[in-house]
PDB file of C-alpha atoms in Angstrom:
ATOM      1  CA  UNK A 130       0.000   0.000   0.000  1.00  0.00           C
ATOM      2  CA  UNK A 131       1.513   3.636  -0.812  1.00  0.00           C
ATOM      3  CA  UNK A 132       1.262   6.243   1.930  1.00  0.00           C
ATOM      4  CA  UNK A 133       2.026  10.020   2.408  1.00  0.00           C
ATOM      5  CA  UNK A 134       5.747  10.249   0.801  1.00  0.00           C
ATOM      6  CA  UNK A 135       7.050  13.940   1.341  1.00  0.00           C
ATOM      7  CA  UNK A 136      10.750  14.536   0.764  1.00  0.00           C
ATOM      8  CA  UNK A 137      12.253  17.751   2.719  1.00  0.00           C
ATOM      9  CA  UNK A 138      15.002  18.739   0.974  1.00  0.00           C
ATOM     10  CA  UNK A 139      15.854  21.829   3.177  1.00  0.00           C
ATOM     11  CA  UNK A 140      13.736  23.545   6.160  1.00  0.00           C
ATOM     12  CA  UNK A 141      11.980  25.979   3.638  1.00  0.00           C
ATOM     13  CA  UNK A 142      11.755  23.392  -0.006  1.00  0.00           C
ATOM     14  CA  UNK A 143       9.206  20.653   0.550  1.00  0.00           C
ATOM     15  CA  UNK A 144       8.280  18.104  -2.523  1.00  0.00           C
ATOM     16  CA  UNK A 145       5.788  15.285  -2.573  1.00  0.00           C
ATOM     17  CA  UNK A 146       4.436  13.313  -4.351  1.00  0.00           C
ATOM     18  CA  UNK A 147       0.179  13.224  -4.131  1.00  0.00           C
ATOM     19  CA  UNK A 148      -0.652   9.652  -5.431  1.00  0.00           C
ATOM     20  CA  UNK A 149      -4.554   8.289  -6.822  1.00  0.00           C
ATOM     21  CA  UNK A 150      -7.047   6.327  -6.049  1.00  0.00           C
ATOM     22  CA  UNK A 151      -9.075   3.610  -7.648  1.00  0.00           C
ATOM     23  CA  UNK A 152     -13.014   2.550  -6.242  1.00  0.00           C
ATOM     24  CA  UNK A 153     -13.141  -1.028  -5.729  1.00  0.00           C
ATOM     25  CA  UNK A 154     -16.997  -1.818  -6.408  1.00  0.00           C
ATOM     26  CA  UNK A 155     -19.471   0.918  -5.370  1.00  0.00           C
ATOM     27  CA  UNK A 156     -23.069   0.809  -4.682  1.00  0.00           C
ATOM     28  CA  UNK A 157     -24.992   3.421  -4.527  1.00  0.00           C
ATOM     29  CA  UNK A 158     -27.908   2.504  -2.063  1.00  0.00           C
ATOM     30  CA  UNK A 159     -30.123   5.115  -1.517  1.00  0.00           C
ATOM     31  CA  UNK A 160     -31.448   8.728  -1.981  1.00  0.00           C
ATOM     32  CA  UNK A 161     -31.206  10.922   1.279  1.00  0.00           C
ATOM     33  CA  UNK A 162     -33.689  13.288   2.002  1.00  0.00           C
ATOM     34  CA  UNK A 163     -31.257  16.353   1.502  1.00  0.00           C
ATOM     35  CA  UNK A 164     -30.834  15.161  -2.460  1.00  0.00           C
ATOM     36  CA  UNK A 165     -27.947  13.590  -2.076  1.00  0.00           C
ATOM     37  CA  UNK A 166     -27.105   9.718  -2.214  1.00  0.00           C
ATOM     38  CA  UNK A 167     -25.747   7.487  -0.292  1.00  0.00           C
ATOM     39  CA  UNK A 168     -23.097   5.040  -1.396  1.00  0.00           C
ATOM     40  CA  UNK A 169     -20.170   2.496  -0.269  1.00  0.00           C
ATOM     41  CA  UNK A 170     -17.223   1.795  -1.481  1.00  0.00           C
ATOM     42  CA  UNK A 171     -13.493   0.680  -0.855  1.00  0.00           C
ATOM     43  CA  UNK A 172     -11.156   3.475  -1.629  1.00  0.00           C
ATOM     44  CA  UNK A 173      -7.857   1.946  -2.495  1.00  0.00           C
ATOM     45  CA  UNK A 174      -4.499   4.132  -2.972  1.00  0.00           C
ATOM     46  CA  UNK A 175      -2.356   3.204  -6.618  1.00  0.00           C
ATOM     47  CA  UNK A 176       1.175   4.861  -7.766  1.00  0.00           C
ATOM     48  CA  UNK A 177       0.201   7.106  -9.967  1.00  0.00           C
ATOM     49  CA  UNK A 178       1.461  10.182  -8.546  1.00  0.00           C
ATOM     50  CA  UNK A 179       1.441  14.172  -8.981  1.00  0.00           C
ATOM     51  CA  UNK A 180       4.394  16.123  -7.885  1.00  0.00           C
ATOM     52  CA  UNK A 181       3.588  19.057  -5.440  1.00  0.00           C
ATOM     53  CA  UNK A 182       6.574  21.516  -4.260  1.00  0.00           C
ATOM     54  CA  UNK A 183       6.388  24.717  -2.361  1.00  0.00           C
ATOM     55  CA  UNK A 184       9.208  26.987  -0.810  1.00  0.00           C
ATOM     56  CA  UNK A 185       9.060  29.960   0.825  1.00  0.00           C
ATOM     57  CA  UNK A 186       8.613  32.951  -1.069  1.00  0.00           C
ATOM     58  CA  UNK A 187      11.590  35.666  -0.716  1.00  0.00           C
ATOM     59  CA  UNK A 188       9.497  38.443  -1.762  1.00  0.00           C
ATOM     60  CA  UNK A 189       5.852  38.292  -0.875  1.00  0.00           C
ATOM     61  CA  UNK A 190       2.986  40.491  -1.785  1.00  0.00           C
ATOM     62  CA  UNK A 191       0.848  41.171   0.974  1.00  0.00           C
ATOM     63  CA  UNK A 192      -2.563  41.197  -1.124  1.00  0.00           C
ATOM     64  CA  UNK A 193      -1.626  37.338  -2.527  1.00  0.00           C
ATOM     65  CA  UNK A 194       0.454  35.325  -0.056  1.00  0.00           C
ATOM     66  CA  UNK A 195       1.816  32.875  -2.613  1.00  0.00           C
ATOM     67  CA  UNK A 196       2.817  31.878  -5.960  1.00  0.00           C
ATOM     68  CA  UNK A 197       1.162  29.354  -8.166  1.00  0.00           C
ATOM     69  CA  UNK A 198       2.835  27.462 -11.074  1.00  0.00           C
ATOM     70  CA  UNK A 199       1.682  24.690 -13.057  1.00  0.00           C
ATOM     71  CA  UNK A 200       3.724  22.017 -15.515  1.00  0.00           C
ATOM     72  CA  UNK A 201       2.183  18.702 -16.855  1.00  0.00           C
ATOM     73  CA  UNK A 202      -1.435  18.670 -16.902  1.00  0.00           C
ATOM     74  CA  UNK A 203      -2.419  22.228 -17.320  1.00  0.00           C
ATOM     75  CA  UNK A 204      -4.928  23.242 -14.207  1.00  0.00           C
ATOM     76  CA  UNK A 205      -6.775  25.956 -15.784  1.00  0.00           C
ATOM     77  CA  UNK A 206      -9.154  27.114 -13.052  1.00  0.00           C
ATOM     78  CA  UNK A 207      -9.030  30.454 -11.153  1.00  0.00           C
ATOM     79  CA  UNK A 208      -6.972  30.871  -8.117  1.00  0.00           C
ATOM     80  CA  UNK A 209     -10.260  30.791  -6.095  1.00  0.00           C
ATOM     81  CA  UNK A 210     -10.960  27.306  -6.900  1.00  0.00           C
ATOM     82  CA  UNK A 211      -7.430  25.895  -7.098  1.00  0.00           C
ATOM     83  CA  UNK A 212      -8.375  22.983  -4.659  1.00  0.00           C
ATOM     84  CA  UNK A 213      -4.647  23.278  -3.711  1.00  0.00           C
ATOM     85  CA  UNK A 214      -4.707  27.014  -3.125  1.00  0.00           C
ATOM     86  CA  UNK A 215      -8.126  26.174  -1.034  1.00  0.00           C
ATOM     87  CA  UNK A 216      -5.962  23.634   1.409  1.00  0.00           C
ATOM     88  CA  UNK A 217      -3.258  26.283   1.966  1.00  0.00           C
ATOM     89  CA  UNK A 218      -5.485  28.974   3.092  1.00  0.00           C
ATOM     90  CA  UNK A 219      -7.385  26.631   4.745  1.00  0.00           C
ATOM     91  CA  UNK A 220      -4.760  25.833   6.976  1.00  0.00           C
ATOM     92  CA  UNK A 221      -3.495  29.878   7.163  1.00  0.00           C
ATOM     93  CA  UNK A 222      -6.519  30.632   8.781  1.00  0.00           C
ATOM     94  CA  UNK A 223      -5.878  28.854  12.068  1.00  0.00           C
ATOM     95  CA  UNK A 224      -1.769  28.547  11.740  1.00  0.00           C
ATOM     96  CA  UNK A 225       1.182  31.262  11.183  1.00  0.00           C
ATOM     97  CA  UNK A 226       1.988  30.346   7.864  1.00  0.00           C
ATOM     98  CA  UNK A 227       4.820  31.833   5.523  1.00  0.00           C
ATOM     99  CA  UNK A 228       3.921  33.384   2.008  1.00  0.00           C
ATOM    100  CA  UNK A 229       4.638  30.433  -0.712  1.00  0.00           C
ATOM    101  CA  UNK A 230       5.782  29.756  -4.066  1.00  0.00           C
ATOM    102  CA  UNK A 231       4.017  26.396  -5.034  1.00  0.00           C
ATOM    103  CA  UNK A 232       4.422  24.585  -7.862  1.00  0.00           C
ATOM    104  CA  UNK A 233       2.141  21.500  -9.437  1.00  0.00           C
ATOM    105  CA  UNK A 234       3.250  19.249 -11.851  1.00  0.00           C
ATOM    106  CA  UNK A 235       0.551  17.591 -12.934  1.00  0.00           C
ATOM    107  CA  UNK A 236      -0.092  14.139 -14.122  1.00  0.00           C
ATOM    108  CA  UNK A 237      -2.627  12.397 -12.880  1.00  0.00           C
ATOM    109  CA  UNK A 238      -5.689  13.301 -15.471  1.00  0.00           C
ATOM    110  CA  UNK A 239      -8.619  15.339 -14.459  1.00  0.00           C
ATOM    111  CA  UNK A 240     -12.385  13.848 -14.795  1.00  0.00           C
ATOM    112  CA  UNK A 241     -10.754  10.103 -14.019  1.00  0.00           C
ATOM    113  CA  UNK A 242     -12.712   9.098 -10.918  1.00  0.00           C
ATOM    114  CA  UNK A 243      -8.803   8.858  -9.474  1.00  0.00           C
ATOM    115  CA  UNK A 244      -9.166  11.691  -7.007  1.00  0.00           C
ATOM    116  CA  UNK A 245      -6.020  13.800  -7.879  1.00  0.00           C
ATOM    117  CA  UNK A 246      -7.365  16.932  -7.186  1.00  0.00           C
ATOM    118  CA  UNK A 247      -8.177  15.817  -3.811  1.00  0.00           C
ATOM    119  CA  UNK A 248      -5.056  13.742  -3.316  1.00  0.00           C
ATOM    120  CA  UNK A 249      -3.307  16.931  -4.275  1.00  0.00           C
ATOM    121  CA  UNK A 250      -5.177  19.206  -1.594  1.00  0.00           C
ATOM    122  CA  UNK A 251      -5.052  16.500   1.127  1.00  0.00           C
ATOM    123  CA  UNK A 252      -0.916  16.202   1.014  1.00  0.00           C
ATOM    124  CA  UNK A 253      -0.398  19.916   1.056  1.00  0.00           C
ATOM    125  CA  UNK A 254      -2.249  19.315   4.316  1.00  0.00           C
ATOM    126  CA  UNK A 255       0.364  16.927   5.881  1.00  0.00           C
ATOM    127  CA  UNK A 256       3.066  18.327   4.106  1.00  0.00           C
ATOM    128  CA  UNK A 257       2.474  21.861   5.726  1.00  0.00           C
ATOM    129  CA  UNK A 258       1.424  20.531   9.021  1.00  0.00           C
ATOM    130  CA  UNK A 259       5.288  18.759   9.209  1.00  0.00           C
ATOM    131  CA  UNK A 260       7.295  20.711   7.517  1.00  0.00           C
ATOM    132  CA  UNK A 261       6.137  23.454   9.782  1.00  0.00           C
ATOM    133  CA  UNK A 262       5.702  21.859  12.889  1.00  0.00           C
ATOM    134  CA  UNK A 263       2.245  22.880  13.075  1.00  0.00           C
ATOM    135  CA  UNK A 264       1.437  19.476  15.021  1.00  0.00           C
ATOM    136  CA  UNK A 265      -2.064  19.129  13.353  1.00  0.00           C
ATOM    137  CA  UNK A 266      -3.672  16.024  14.595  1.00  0.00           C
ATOM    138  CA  UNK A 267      -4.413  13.397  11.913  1.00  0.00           C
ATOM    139  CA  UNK A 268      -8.139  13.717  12.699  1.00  0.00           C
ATOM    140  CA  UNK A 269      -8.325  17.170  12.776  1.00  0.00           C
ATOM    141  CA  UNK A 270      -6.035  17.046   9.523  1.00  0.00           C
ATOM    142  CA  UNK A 271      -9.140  14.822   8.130  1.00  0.00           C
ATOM    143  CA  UNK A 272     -11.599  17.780   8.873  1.00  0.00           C
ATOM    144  CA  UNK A 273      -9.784  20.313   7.472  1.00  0.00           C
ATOM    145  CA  UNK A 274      -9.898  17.648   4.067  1.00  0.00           C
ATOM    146  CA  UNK A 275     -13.384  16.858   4.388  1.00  0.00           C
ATOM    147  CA  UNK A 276     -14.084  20.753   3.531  1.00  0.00           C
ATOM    148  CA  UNK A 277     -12.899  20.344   0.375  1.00  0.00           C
ATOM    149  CA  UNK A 278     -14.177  17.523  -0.573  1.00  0.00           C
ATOM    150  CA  UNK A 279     -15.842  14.184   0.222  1.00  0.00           C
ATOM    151  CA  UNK A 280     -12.829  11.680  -0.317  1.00  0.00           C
ATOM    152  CA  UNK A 281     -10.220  13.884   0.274  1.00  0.00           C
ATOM    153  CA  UNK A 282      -9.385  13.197   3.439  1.00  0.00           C
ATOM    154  CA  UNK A 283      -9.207   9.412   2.559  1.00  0.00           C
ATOM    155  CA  UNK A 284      -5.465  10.496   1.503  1.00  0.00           C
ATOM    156  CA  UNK A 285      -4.841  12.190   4.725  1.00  0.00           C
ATOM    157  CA  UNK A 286      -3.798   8.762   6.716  1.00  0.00           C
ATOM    158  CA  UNK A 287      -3.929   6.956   2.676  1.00  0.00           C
ATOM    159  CA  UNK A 288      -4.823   3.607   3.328  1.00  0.00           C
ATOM    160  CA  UNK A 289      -7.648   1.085   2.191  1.00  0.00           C
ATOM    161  CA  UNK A 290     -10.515   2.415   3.434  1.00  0.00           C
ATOM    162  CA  UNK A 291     -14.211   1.391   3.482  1.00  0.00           C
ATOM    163  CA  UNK A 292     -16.107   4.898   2.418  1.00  0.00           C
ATOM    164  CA  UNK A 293     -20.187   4.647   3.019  1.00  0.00           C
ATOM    165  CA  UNK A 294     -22.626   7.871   3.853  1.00  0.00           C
ATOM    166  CA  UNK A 295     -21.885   9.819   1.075  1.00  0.00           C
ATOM    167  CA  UNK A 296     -18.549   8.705   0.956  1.00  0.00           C
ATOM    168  CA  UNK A 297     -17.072  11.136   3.300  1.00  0.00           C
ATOM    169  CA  UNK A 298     -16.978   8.719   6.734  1.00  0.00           C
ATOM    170  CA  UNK A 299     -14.545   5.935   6.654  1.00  0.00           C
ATOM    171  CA  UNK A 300     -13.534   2.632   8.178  1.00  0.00           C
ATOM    172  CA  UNK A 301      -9.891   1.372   7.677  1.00  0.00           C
ATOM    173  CA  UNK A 302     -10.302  -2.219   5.802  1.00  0.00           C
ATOM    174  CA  UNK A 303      -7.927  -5.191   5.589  1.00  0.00           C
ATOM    175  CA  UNK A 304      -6.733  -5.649   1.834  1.00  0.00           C
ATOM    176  CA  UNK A 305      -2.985  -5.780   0.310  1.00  0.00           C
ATOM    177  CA  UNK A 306      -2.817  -6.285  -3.285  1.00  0.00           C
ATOM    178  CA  UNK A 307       0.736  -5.132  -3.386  1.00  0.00           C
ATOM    179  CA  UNK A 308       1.800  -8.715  -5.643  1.00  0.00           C
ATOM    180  CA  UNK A 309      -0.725  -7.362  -8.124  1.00  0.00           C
ATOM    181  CA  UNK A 310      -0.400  -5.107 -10.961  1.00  0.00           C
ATOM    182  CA  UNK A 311      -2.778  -2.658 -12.250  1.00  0.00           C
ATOM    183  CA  UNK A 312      -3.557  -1.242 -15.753  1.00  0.00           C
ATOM    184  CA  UNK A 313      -5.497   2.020 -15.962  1.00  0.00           C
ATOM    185  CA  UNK A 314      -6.703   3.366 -18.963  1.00  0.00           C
ATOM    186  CA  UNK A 315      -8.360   6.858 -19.493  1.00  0.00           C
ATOM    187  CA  UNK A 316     -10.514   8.010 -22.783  1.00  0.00           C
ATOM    188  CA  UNK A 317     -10.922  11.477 -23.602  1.00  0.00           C
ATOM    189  CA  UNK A 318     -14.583  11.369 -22.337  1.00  0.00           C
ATOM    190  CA  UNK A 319     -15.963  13.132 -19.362  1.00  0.00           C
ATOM    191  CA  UNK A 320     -18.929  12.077 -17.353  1.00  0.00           C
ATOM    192  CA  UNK A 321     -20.285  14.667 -15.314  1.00  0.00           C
ATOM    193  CA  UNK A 322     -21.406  14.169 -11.835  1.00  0.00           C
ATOM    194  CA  UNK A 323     -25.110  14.536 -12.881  1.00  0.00           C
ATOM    195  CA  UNK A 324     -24.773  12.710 -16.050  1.00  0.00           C
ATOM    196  CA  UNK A 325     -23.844   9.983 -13.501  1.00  0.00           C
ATOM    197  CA  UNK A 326     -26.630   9.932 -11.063  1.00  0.00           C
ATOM    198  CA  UNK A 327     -28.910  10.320 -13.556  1.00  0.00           C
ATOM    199  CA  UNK A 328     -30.118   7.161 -14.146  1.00  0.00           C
ATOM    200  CA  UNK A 329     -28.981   5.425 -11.026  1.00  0.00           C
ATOM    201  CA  UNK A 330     -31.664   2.825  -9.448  1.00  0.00           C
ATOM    202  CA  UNK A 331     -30.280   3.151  -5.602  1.00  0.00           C
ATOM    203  CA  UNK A 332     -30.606  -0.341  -3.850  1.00  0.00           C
ATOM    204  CA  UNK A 333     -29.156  -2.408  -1.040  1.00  0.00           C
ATOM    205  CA  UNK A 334     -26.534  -5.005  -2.221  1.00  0.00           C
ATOM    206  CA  UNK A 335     -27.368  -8.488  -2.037  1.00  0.00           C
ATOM    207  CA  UNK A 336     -23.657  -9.360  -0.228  1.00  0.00           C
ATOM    208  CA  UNK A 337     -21.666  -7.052   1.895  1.00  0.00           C
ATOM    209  CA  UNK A 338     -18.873  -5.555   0.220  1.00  0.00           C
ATOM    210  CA  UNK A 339     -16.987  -5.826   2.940  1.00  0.00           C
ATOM    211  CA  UNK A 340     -17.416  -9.456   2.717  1.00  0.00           C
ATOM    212  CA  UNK A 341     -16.626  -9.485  -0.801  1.00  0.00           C
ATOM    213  CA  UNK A 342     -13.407  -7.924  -0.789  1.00  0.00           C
ATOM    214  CA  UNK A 343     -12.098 -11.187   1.031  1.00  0.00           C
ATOM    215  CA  UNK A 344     -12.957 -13.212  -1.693  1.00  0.00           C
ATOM    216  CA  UNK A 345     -10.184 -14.267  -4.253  1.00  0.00           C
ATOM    217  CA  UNK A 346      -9.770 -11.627  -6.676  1.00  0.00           C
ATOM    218  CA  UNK A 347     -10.551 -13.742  -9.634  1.00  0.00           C
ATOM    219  CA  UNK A 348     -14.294 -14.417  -8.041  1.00  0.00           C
ATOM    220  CA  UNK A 349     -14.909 -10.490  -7.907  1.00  0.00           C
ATOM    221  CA  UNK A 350     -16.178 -10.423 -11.637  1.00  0.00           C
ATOM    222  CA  UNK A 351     -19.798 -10.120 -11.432  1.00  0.00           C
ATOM    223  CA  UNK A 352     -19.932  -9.636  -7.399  1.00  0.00           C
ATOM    224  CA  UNK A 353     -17.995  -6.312  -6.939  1.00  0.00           C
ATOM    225  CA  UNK A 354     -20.151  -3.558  -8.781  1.00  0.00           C
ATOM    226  CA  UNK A 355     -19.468  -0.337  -9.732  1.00  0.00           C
ATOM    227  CA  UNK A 356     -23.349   0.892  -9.893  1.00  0.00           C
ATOM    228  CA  UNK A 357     -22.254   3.746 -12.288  1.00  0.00           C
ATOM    229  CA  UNK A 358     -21.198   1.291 -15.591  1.00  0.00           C
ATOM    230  CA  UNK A 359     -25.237   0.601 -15.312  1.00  0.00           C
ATOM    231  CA  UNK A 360     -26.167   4.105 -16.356  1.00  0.00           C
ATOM    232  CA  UNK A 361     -22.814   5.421 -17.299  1.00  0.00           C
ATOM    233  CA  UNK A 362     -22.267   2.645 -20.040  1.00  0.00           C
ATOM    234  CA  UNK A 363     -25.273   2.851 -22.547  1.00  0.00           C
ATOM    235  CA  UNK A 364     -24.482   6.474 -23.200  1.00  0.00           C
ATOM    236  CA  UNK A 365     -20.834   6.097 -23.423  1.00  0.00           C
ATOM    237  CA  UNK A 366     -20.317   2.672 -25.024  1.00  0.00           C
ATOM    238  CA  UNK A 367     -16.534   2.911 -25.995  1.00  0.00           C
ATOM    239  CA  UNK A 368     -15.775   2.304 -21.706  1.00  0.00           C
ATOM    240  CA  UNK A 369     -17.756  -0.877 -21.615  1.00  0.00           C
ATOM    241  CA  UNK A 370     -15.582  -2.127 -24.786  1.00  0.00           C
ATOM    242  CA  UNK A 371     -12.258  -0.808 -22.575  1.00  0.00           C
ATOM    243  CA  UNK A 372     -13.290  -2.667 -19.811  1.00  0.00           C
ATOM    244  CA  UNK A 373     -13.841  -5.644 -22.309  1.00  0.00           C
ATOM    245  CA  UNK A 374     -10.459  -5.451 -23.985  1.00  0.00           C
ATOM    246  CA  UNK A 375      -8.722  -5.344 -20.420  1.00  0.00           C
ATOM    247  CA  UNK A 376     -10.435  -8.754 -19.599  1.00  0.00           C
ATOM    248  CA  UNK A 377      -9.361 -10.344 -22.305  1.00  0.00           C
ATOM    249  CA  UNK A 378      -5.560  -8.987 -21.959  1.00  0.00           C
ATOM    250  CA  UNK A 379      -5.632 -11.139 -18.705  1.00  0.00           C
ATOM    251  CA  UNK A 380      -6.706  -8.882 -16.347  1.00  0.00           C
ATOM    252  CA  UNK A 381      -8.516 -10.702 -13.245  1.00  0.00           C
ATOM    253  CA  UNK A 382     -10.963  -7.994 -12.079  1.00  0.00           C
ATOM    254  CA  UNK A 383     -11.614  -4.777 -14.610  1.00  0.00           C
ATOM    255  CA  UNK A 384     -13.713  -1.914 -13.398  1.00  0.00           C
ATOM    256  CA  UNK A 385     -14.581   1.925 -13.441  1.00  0.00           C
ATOM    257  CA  UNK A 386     -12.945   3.649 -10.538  1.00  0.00           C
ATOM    258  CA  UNK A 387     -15.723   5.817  -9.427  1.00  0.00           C
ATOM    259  CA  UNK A 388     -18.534   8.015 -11.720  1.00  0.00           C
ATOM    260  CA  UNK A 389     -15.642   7.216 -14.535  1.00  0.00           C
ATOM    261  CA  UNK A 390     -13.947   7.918 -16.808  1.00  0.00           C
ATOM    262  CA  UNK A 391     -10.745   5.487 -16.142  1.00  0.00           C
ATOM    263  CA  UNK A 392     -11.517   1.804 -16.851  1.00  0.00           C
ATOM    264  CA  UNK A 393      -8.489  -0.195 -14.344  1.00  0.00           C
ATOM    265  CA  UNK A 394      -7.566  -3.737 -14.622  1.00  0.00           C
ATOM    266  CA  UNK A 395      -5.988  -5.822 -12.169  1.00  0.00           C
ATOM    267  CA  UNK A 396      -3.189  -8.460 -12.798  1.00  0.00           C
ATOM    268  CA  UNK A 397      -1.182 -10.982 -11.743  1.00  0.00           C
ATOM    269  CA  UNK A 398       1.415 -10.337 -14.031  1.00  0.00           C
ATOM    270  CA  UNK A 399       2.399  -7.045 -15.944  1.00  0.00           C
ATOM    271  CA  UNK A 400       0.180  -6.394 -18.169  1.00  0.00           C
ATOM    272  CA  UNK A 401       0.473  -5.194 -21.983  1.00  0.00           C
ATOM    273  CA  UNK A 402      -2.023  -2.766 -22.994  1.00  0.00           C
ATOM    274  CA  UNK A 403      -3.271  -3.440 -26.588  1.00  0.00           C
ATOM    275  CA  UNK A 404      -2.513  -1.184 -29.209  1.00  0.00           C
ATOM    276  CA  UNK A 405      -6.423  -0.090 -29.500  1.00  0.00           C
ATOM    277  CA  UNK A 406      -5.886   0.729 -25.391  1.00  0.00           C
ATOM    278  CA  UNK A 407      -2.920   2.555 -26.058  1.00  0.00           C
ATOM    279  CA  UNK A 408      -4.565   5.538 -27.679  1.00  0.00           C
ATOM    280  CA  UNK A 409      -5.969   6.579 -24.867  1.00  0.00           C
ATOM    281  CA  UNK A 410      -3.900   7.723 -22.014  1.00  0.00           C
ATOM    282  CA  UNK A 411      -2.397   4.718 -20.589  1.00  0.00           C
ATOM    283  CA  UNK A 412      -0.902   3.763 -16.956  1.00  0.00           C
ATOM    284  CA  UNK A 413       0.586   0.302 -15.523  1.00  0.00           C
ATOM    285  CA  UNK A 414       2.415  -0.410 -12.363  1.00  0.00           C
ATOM    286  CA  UNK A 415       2.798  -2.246  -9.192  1.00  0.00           C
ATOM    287  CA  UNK A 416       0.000  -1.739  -6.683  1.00  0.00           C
TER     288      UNK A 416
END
């Protein structure tokens, strides 16, 4: 399993290195009253990492107390809703903070259902709470998360972790699939959150997912769900032939991590993604 990595390479440069997430079946079972839905799910942490640095900034301007670059990936959103920026001034509200020059190199993609923007707001989080001896506690770390987001504070502590309400409360689970590989691949299609929901039947599974995760992972086809590929699917057909073609390159359990779009396969081997996977933006490594 991958936790928090953060490399200080003096008191004032900190880099780390924000890794994803895949969902490991997810059922959505029913509509609260306040519109949204519940769900459960196991979030589980992959490789797949962004890079995140920040460093003091010599000359700071008192009207914006940092810096923001961006390589890789391009994050084109305004500084207001840089989930990033968000977790910095987050954190500045309640702790003496330095101005900062941060910089983002980007690679895991946007719209995935990998939870990079979260993973990347959740380790600027621990990363500023050590390098600056702020002595956060991890649960209080965990609220600060939860403000921006429902899973991000799964990457605060960044281990397998059963997710249920509406996928912001958690319960650490028993599962190491670190002899396994994993194939992810990612179409240039976005599903939109409501584009998601929007056909979803909500229901109570038959078999605990909990239960299910302890099965061998060659019996999970057909037991572990991800709800969305019922409604997601029909409208965007290409995925269901991904997750297809990853089955028959060997993979013992293919999903869709999430509301989509990545399509993951997992492997007892190293896999070899197809030329017709290969178009689309391709990842492989150890889990």
């Amino acid at each position: 399993m991958r936790t928090n990595s953060n490399k200080f390479l003096n008191q004032y440069i900190v880099l780390c290195f924000p890794n994803a997430k895949i969902n490991i079946g997810l059922n959505i079972t029913e509509k609260r009253k306040d519109g949204f839905h519940n769900l459960e799910t196991i979030f589980y942490p992959v490789s797949i990492c962004d890079a995140l640095e920040f460093t003091n900034l010599s000359a700071p301007n008192p009207n914006k107390p940092y810096t923001f670059h961006n390589s890789g990936i391009s994050v084109e959103v305004a500084d207001e809703e840089n989930i990033v920026i968000k977790a910095y001034e987050l954190i500045r509200k309640d702790y003496q903070l330095p101005a900062l020059q941060i910089h983002l190199h980007k690679n895991i993609p946007f719209g995935a259902g990998l939870g990079g923007g979260s993973a990347d707001a959740a380790f600027m989080i621990t990363s500023l709470n050590e390098a600056y001896n702020l002595n956060i506690p991890v649960e209080k770390q965990e609220e600060y998360a939860s403000k921006l987001g429902s899973d991000c504070s799964f990457f605060i502590r960044n281990q397998p972790t059963f997710a249920y309400g509406r996928g912001e409360l958690f319960k650490p689970v028993t599962l190491d699939l670190n002899n396994y590989f994993i194939l992810m691949i990612k179409p240039d299609i976005a599903v939109s959150t409501a584009e998601a929901y929007a056909n979803i039947r909500p229901h109570q599974p038959e078999a605990s997912l909990l239960d299910l995760i302890q099965l061998p992972i060659k019996e999970w086809e057909g037991k572990i769900i991800n709800d969305f590929e019922e409604s997601i699917f029909p409208k965007h057909p290409e995925l269901k032939k991904i997750k297809e073609e990853i089955y028959a390159s060997g993979a013992l359990y293919a999903a869709m991590s999430g509301s989509g779009s990545t399509i993951y396969g997992i492997f007892d081997k190293e896999p070899e993604a197809s030329p017709t996977l290969q178009k689309h933006f391709t990842w492989k490594g150890k889990l």
